[in-house]
mmCIF file of C-alpha atoms (C1' of nucleotides) in Angstrom:
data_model
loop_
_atom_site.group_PDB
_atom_site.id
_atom_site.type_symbol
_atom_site.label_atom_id
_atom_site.label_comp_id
_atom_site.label_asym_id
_atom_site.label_seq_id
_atom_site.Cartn_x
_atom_site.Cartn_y
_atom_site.Cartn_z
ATOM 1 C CA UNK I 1 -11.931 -26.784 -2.750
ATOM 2 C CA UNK I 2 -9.074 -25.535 -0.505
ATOM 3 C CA UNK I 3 -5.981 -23.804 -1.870
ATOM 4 C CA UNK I 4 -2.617 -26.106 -1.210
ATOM 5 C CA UNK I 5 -0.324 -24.685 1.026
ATOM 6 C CA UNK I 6 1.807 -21.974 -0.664
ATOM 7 C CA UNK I 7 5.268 -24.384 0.975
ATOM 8 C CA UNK I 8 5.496 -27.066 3.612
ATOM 9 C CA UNK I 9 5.040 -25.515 6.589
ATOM 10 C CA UNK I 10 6.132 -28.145 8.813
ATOM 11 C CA UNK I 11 10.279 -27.661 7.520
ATOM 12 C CA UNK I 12 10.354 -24.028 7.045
ATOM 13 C CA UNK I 13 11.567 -21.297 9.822
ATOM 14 C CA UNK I 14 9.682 -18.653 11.199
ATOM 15 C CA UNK I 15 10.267 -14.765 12.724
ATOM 16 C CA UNK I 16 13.527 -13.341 12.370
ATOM 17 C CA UNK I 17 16.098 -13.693 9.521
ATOM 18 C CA UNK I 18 19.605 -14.807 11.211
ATOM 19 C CA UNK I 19 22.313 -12.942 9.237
ATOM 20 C CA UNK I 20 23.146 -16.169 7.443
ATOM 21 C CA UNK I 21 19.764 -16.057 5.621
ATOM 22 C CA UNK I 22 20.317 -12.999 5.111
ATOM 23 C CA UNK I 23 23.169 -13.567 3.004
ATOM 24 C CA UNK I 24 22.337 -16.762 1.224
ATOM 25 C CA UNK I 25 19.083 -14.992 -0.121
ATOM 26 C CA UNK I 26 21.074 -11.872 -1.379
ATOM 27 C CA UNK I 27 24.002 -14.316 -2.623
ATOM 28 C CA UNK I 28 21.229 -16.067 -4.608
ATOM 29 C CA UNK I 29 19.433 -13.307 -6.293
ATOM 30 C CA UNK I 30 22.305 -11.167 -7.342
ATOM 31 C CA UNK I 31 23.275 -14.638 -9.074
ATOM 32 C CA UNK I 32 20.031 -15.631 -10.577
ATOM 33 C CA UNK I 33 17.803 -12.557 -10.221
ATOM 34 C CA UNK I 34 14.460 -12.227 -8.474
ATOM 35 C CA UNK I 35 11.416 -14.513 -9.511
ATOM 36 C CA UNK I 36 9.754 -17.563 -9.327
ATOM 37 C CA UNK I 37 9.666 -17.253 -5.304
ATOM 38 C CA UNK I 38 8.111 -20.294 -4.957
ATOM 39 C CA UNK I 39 10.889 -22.576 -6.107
ATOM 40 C CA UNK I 40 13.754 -19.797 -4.607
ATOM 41 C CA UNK I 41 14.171 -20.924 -0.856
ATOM 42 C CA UNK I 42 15.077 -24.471 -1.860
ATOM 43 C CA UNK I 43 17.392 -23.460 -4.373
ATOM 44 C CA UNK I 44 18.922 -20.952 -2.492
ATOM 45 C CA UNK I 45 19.328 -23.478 0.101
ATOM 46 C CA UNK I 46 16.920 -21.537 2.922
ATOM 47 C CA UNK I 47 14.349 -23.295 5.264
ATOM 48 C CA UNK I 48 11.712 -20.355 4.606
ATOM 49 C CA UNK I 49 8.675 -20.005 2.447
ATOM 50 C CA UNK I 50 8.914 -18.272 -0.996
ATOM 51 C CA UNK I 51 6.751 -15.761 0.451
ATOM 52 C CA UNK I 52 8.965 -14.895 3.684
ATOM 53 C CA UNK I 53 11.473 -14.816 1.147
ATOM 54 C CA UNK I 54 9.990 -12.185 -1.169
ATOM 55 C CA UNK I 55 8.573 -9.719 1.691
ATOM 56 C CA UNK I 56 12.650 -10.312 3.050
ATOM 57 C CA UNK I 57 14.035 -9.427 -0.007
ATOM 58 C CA UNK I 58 11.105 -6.255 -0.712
ATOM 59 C CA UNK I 59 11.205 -4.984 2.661
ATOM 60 C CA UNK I 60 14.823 -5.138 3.523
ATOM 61 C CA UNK I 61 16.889 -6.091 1.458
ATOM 62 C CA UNK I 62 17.118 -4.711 -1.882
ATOM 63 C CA UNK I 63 19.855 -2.635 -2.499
ATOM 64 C CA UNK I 64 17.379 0.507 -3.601
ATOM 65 C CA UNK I 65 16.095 0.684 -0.139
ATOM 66 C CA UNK I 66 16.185 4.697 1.013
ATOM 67 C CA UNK I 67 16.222 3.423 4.656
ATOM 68 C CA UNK I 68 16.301 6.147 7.636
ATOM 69 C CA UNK I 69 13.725 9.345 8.688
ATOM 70 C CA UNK I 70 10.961 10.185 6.219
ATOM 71 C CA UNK I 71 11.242 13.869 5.141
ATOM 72 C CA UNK I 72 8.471 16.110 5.582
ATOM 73 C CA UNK I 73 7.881 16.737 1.918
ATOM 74 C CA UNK I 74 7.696 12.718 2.277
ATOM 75 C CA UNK I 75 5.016 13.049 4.903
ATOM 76 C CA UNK I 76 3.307 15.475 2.598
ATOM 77 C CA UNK I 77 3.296 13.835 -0.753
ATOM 78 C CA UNK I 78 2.279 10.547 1.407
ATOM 79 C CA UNK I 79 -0.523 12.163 2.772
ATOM 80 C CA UNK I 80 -1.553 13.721 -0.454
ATOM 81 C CA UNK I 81 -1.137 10.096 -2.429
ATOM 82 C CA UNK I 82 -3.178 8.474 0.486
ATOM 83 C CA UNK I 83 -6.112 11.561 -0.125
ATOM 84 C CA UNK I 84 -6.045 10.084 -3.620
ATOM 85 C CA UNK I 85 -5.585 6.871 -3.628
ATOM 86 C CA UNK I 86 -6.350 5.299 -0.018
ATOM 87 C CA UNK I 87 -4.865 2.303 1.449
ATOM 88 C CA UNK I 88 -3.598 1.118 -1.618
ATOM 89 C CA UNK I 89 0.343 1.265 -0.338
ATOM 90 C CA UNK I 90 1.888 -0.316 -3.467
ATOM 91 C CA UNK I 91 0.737 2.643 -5.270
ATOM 92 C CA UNK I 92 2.299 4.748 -3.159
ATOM 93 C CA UNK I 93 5.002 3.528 -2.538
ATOM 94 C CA UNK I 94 5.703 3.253 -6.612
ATOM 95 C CA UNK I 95 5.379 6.787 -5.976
ATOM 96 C CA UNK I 96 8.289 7.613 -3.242
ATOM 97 C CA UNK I 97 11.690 6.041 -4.385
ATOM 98 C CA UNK I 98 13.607 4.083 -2.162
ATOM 99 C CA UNK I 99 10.301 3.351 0.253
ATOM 100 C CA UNK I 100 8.346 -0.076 0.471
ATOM 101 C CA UNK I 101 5.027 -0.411 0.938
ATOM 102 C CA UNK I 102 5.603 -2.136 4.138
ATOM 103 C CA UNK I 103 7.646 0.620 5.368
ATOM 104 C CA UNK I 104 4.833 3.180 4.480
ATOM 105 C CA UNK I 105 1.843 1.144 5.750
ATOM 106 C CA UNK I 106 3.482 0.853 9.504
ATOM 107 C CA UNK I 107 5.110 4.968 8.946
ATOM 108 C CA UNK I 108 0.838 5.882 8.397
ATOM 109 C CA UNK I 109 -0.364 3.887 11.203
ATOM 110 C CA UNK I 110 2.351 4.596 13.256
ATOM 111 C CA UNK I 111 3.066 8.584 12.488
ATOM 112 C CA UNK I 112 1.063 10.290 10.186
ATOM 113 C CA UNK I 113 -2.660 9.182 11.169
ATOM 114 C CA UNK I 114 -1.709 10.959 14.332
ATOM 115 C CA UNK I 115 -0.223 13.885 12.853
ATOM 116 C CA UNK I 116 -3.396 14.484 11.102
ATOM 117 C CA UNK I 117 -5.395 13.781 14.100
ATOM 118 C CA UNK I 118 -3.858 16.356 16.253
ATOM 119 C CA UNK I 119 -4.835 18.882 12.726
ATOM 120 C CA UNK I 120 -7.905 17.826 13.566
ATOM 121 C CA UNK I 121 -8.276 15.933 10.355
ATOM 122 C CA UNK I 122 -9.782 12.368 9.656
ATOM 123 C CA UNK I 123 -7.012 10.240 8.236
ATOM 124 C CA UNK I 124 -9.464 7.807 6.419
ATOM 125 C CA UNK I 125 -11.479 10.734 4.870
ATOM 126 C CA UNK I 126 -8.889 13.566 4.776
ATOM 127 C CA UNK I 127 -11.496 15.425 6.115
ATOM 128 C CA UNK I 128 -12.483 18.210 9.568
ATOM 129 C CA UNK I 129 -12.848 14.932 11.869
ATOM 130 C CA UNK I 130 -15.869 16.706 13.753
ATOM 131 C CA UNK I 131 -17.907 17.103 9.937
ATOM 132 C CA UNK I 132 -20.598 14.928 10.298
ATOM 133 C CA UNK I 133 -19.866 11.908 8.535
ATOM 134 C CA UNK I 134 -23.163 9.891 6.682
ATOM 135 C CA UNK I 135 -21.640 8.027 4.607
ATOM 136 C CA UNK I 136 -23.582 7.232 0.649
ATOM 137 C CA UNK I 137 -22.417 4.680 -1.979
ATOM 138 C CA UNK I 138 -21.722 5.925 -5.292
ATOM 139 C CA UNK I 139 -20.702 3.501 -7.613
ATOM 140 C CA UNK I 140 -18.427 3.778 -10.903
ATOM 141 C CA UNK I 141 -19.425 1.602 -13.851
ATOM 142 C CA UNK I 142 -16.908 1.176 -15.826
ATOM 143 C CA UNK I 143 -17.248 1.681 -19.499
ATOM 144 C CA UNK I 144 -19.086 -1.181 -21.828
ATOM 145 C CA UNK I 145 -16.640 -3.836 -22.396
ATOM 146 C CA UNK I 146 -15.092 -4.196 -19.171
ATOM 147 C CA UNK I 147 -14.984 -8.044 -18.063
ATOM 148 C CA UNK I 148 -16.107 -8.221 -15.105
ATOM 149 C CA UNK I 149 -17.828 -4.031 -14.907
ATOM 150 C CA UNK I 150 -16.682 -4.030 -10.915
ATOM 151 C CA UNK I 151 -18.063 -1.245 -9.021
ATOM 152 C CA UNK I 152 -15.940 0.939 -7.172
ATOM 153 C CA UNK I 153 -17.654 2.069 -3.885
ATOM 154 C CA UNK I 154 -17.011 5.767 -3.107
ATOM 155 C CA UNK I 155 -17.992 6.764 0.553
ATOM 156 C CA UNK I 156 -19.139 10.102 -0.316
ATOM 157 C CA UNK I 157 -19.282 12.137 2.551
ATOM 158 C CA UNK I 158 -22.379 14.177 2.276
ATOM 159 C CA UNK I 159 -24.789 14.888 5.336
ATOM 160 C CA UNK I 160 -27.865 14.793 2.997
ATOM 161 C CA UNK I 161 -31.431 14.913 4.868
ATOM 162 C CA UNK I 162 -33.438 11.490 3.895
ATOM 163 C CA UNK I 163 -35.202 13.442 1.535
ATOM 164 C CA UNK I 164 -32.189 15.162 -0.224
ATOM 165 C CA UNK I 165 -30.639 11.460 -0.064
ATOM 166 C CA UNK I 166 -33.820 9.817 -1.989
ATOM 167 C CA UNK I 167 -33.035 12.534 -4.794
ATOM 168 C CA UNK I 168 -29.594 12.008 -5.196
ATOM 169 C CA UNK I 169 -30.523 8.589 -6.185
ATOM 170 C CA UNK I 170 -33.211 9.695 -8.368
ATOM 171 C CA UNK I 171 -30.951 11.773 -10.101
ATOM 172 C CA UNK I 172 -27.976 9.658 -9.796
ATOM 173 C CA UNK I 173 -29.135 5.922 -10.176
ATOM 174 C CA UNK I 174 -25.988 4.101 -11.175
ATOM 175 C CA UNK I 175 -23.808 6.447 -12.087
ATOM 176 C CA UNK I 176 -21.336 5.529 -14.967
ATOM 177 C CA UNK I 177 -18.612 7.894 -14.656
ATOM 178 C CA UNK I 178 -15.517 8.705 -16.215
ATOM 179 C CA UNK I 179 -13.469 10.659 -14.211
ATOM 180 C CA UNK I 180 -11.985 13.304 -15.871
ATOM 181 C CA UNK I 181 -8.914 15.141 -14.495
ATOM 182 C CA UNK I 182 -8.129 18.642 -15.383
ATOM 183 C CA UNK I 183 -6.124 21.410 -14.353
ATOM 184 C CA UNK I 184 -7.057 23.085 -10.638
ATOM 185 C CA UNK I 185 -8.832 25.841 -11.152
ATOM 186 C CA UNK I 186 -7.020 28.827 -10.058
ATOM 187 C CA UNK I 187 -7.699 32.618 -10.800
ATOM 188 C CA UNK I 188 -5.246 34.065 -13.929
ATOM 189 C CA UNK I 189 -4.260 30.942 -14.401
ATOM 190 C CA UNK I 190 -3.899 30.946 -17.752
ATOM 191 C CA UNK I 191 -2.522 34.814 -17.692
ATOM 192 C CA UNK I 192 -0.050 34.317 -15.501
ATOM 193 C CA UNK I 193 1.645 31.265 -16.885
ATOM 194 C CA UNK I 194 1.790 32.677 -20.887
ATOM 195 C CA UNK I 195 4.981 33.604 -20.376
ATOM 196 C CA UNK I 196 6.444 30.796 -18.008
ATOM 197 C CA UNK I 197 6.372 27.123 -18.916
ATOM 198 C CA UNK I 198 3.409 25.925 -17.372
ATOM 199 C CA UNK I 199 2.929 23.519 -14.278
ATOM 200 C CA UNK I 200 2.312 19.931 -14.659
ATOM 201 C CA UNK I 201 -0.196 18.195 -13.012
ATOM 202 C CA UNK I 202 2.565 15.897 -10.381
ATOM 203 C CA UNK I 203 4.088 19.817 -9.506
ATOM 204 C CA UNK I 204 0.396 20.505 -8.822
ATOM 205 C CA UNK I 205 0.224 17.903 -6.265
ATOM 206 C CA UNK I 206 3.170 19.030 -4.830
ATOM 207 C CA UNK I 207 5.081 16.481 -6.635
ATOM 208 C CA UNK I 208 7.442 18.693 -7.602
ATOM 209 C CA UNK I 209 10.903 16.915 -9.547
ATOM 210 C CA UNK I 210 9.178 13.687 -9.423
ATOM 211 C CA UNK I 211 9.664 11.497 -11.972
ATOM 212 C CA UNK I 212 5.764 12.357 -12.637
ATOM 213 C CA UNK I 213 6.962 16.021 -13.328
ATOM 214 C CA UNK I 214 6.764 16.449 -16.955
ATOM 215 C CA UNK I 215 7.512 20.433 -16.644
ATOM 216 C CA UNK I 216 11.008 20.689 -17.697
ATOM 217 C CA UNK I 217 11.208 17.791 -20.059
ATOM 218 C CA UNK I 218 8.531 17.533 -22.740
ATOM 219 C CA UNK I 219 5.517 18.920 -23.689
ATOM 220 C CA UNK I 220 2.893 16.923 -21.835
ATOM 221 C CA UNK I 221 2.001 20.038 -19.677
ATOM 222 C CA UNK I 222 -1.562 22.130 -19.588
ATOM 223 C CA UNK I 223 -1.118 23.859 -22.657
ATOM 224 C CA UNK I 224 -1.641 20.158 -24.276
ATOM 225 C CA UNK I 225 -3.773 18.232 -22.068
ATOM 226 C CA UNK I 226 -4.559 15.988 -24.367
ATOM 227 C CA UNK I 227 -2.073 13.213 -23.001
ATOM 228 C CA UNK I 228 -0.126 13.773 -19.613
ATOM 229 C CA UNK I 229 0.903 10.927 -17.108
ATOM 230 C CA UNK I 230 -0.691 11.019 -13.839
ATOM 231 C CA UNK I 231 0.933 9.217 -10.886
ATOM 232 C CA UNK I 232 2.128 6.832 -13.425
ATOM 233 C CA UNK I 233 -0.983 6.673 -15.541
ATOM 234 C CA UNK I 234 -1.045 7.339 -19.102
ATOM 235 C CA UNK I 235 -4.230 9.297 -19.942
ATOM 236 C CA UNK I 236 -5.934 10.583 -22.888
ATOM 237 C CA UNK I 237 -7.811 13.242 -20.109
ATOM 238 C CA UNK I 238 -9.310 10.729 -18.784
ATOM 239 C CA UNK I 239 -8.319 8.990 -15.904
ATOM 240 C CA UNK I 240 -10.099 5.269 -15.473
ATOM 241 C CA UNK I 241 -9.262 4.186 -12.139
ATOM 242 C CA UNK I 242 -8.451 0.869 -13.312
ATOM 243 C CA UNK I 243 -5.139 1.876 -14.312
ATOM 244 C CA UNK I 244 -4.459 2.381 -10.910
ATOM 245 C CA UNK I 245 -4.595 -1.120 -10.258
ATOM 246 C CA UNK I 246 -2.060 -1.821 -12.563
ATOM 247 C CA UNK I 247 1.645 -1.167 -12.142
ATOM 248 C "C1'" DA D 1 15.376 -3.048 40.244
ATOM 249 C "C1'" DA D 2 11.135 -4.698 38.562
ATOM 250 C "C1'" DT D 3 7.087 -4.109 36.124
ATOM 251 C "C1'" DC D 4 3.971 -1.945 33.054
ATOM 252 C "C1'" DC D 5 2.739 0.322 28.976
ATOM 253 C "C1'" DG D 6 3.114 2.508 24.557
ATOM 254 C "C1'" DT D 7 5.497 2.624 20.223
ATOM 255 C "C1'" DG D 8 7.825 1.076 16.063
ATOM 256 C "C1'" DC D 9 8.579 -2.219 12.856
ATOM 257 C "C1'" DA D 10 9.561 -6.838 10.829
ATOM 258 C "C1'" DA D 11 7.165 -10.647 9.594
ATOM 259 C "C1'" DC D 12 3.054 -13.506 8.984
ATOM 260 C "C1'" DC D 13 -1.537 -14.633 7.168
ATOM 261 C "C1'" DG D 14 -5.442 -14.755 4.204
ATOM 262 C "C1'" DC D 15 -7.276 -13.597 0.084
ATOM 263 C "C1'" DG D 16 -7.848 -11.758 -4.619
ATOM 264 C "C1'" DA D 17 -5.951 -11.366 -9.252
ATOM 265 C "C1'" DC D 18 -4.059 -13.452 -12.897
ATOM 266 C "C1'" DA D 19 -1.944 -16.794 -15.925
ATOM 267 C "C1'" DA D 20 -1.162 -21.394 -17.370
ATOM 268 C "C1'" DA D 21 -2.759 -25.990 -17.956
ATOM 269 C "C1'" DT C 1 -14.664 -22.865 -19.306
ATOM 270 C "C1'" DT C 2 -12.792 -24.685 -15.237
ATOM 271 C "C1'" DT C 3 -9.101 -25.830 -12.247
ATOM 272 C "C1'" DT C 4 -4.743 -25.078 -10.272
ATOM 273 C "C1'" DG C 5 -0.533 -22.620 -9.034
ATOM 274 C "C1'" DT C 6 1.881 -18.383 -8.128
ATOM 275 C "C1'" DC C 7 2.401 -13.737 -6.968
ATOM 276 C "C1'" DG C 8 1.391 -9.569 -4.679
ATOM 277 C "C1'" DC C 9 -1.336 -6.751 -1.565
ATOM 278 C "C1'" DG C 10 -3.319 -5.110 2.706
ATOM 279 C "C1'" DG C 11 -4.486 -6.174 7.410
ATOM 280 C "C1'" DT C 12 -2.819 -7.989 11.534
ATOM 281 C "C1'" DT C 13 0.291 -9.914 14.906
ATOM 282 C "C1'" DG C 14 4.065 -10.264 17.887
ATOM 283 C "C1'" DC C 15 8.509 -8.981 19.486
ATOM 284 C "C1'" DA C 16 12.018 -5.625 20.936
ATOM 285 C "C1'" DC C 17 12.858 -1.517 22.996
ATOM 286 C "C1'" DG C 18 12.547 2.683 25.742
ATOM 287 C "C1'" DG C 19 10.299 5.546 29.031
ATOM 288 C "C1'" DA C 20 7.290 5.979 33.014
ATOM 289 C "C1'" DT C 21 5.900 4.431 37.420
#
DNA sequence: AATCCGTGCAACCGCGACAAA
DNA sequence: TTTTGTCGCGGTTGCACGGAT
């Protein structure tokens, strides 16, 4: 069964937006909002597809957009995000104000995997690009009830001999895993934070006055771990990646 | 001046997720 | 429960531009 087209391709343009378009699709949604994409270009009275609309209207021109050079501690907390989360741009760019995912997918393929490269760092792995890299599927189940229990494939990096590899699956058949996030570990930690306000876990990542930082404005910091927001993830100390699908 | 080549980026395409019917 | 429609994401493509030859 074959999915209909998403518009009539035969009557909409392609490539570049004129300036006109431009205008009639900003015209439009600061009258009627943003939604229902589908239905937008004829209303808005635009020979495009809903989609070329919405990645027009993402990507260029919404008035939030930072626009211009990324900053270094940009580059940084990109890299960082991407360590953690991988290709998964939306995410990351939820994470960086005024950036699109668009914008940060062609700044990674077009800057930063070669700024890593020439550290001498693998910018799918984040790690030494010379380590040797076997690669060994670990997989996530997720809890009891989940609907569909999807299994998220981890490429652990691990150089294991066949034998050593035969026990790691002995000992770890299907591992069901909640990952559980705590605070780095770090020498008088503890000691030398009792009489400063603790760090939170974004300044940790070097997400320092993010909107993640929960240092200066409530109590959601180490001292009570029980509940802290991570990247945008409420937690109860336990981090299910599944969240992370979810804006 | 002409051509080639690499780079950056806007835009397109295909597919999965999800909700409504 | 199945089918259908819409949205959003990530990978890829193609064009414009600048520098090198």
């Amino acid at each position: 069964m074959g999915r209909s087209p998403c518009c009539e391709k035969a009557h909409t343009n392609k490539g570049a937006w004129t300036k006109e378009e431009d205008e009639r699709l900003i015209s439009y949604i600061r009258t009627h909002g943003e939604g229902c994409w589908r239905s937008l270009p004829k209303a808005a009275g635009l020979l495009r597809c809903g989609k070329s609309c919405r990645l027009r209207w993402i990507n260029y021109l919404r008035p939030d957009l930072k626009r211009g050079n990324f900053t270094e501690e940009e580059d940084e907390l990109i890299i960082k995000l991407h360590s953690l989360l991988g290709n998964k741009w939306s995410l990351i760019a939820g994470r960086l104000q005024g950036r699109t995912d668009n914008e940060i997918k062609n700044y990674w393929n077009t800057h930063i995997r070669r700024k890593l490269l020439s550290r001498g760092i693998d910018p799918t792995t984040h790690r030494p690009v010379n380590e040797p890299s076997t690669t060994q599927t670990i997989s996530f189940g997720a809890g009891n009830k989940i609907k569909d229990q999807k299994m998220i494939n981890v490429k652990a990096e691990s150089g294991l001999s066949q034998l050593e590899s035969n026990l790691f699956r002995e000992q770890c058949p299907d591992l069901n895993l909640d990952l559980r996030i705590s605070p780095p570990s770090r020498p008088n930690y503890q000691q030398s934070h009792q009489q400063q306000s603790p760090r939170c876990f974004a300044c940790n990542l070097g997400i320092q006055n993010s909107k993640d930082c929960n240092c200066s404005n409530n109590n959601n910091n180490f001292g009570n771990i029980a509940s802290y927001n991570l990247l945008g993830l409420k937690t109860n100390g336990v981090l299910d990646y599944r969240t992370l699908e979810t804006k």
